[in-house]
Amino acid sequence: MNPTTFFIFTTLLKIVGIVFVVILPMVSYAVYAERKVSALIQDRLGPNRVGPAGLFQPIADAMKFVLKEDFTPAHVNKFYYWLAPCLAMVPAITTVAVVPFGSTLFGVPMVIADINVGVLFVFAIASLGVYGIVIGGWASNSKYPFLGGLRSTSQMISYELSLGLAVIPIFLLIGNLRLTEVVHYQINHGWLIVPFAGDWRNPLGWLLAVPMWISFAVFAIAVFAETNRLPFDLPEAETELVGGYHTEYSSMKFALFFLGEYAAMITGSAIIVTLFLGGWHFPGIPDGSHGWIFGLINIFVFFAKIAVLLFVFIWVRFTLPRFRYDQLMRLGWVFFFEIALVNIFWAAAILTFFDR
Amino acid sequence: MSINVARPKLTWSERLYLPAIAAGMAITLRHFKNMLFRRTKVTMEYPEEKWDSQLPEHYRGAPALVKDESGRIRCVACQLCEFICPPRAIKIEPGEIPAQDRFSKVEKYPREFDIDMIRCIFCGMCEEVCPEQAIFLRKDYAITGLTRAEMVHDKEKLLEIGGVMHGVVLKWNEKK
Ligand code: SF4
Ligand code: SF4
């Protein structure tokens, strides 16, 4: 097999494997986890009827969504109404393409597209996700979705700023946008959330810890806002806006919005894991060049980290109340934006005055 | 006149907001953990576990006709309950008791006695109004059916739910 054919073949295999075997089941089980964890937090039992401990519930839900009537209201703009759910789902999954989800397996690098603009691609595609919501809100031609769409636009734009600014210190430090490089840097120098690990006596590591923590906090919070999760779920705030941008949607189209939100959560967690938590690396576990079993373990570690972050997403959702809209805006523009900006200068100063 | 409510002055740590978030997260995590290890138990898994034994004495379940100790249906088809029933769930068709019967004095008995359980609101008016203590609200609450017809309790069904009622006034026996 010549290298091009081999490349195309393995890439297709990775796409199918990662999207259909890992991400989509993970999305549906994230919904299950959400219901189960929320139930346990609220002293309830959660789904426990379909299968052992309710484990087949997502399948039953999927059946329900497929069997429901796919209703298109008469007053909507048909084309955009149909387009919006796809736009909500596709960018969320596309982002996964550049994230290294494992080291190597049989010598094949476990990343779908190892492009050198890495993180820029992530931001470019992830910000397309807002179109799904905005177009859904506009096309529905009804006031609640419209308000939800408007809120979503302003919220996403505000928080995208802090999202982008928060990661700049990392790339100042690493000097490369390629996400595989980010992971390799963390393997050699310690995870970016604990930059002092490994080389304990180097003052640079300790000095960098603070800007990295700030970056991490701002980035994580901005990801919450970007994925419309509580406490920032104003676009769909059900107490104020009925269902927000998906009020007029039903059946599979609603399911796409719903799953898009969870897919965005998963990709958001994947980015956080890659940038701050060492990607697929776990101390003491060698990479895939030492045998395929380690390659598999690396992949498993990566998704285990994502699962932990997903739990945090859910945990936060069922702890914090929703922000008021002006508070949300003030927090984004007056607080996180400034912090991220100052943080960049700080990190730059540290990197200038101390040698690596 | 406007009333000014004094707002509490927030301390520095309260304004920072983060300690409150951490405290909240700790609380929810504790609940999660306790539920996970089944240390708290608040919900009852309904069809498997039931609350029946703890229903209070005055619980108002499904209305039912009762028989007296000698097995005679107590209802005299006076139709007071049919008249009082707010949603008109009861439908009675009276019949006459033949003259040679031991209880001919009673004159009437219900030939048909239907309670539409889709309409019944479990108000207990029928029990209250009945001069014969013939209809009682029992503790059955899970009344289900697949068709509307199934939800109409006829006389047999009502007697089955009701059973025999002891310790009520048996005026027709005494007067004989
Ligand atoms: S309980 Fe109330 S609603 Fe039901 S049959 Fe008796 S009077 Fe009618
Ligand atoms: S009020 Fe009592 S006696 Fe009269 S018809 Fe109803 S159940 Fe029978």
PDB file of C-alpha atoms and ligand atoms in Angstrom, chain B residues 63 85-87 89-90 115 120-126 137, ligand 1:
ATOM      1  CA  PRO B  63     -65.756   4.892  46.363  1.00  0.00           C
ATOM      2  CA  CYS B  85     -71.938  13.900  43.206  1.00  0.00           C
ATOM      3  CA  PRO B  86     -70.225  17.075  41.908  1.00  0.00           C
ATOM      4  CA  PRO B  87     -68.873  15.673  38.650  1.00  0.00           C
ATOM      5  CA  ALA B  89     -69.864  10.262  38.200  1.00  0.00           C
ATOM      6  CA  ILE B  90     -72.595   8.049  39.628  1.00  0.00           C
ATOM      7  CA  ILE B 115     -69.363   4.981  39.053  1.00  0.00           C
ATOM      8  CA  CYS B 120     -64.868  10.755  40.132  1.00  0.00           C
ATOM      9  CA  ILE B 121     -62.829  13.308  42.041  1.00  0.00           C
ATOM     10  CA  PHE B 122     -62.634  11.315  45.282  1.00  0.00           C
ATOM     11  CA  CYS B 123     -64.450  14.057  47.169  1.00  0.00           C
ATOM     12  CA  GLY B 124     -66.328  11.745  49.505  1.00  0.00           C
ATOM     13  CA  MET B 125     -69.669  13.560  49.153  1.00  0.00           C
ATOM     14  CA  CYS B 126     -71.391  10.284  48.326  1.00  0.00           C
ATOM     15  CA  LEU B 137     -64.415   5.618  50.119  1.00  0.00           C
TER      16      LEU B 137
HETATM   17  S1  SF4 C   1     -66.353  10.514  45.723  1.00  0.00           S
HETATM   18 FE1  SF4 C   1     -67.334  12.390  45.026  1.00  0.00          FE
HETATM   19  S2  SF4 C   1     -66.975  12.346  42.847  1.00  0.00           S
HETATM   20 FE2  SF4 C   1     -66.579  10.296  43.523  1.00  0.00          FE
HETATM   21  S3  SF4 C   1     -68.500   9.232  43.274  1.00  0.00           S
HETATM   22 FE3  SF4 C   1     -68.507  10.007  45.373  1.00  0.00          FE
HETATM   23  S4  SF4 C   1     -69.508  11.983  45.249  1.00  0.00           S
HETATM   24 FE4  SF4 C   1     -68.975  11.413  43.175  1.00  0.00          FE
END
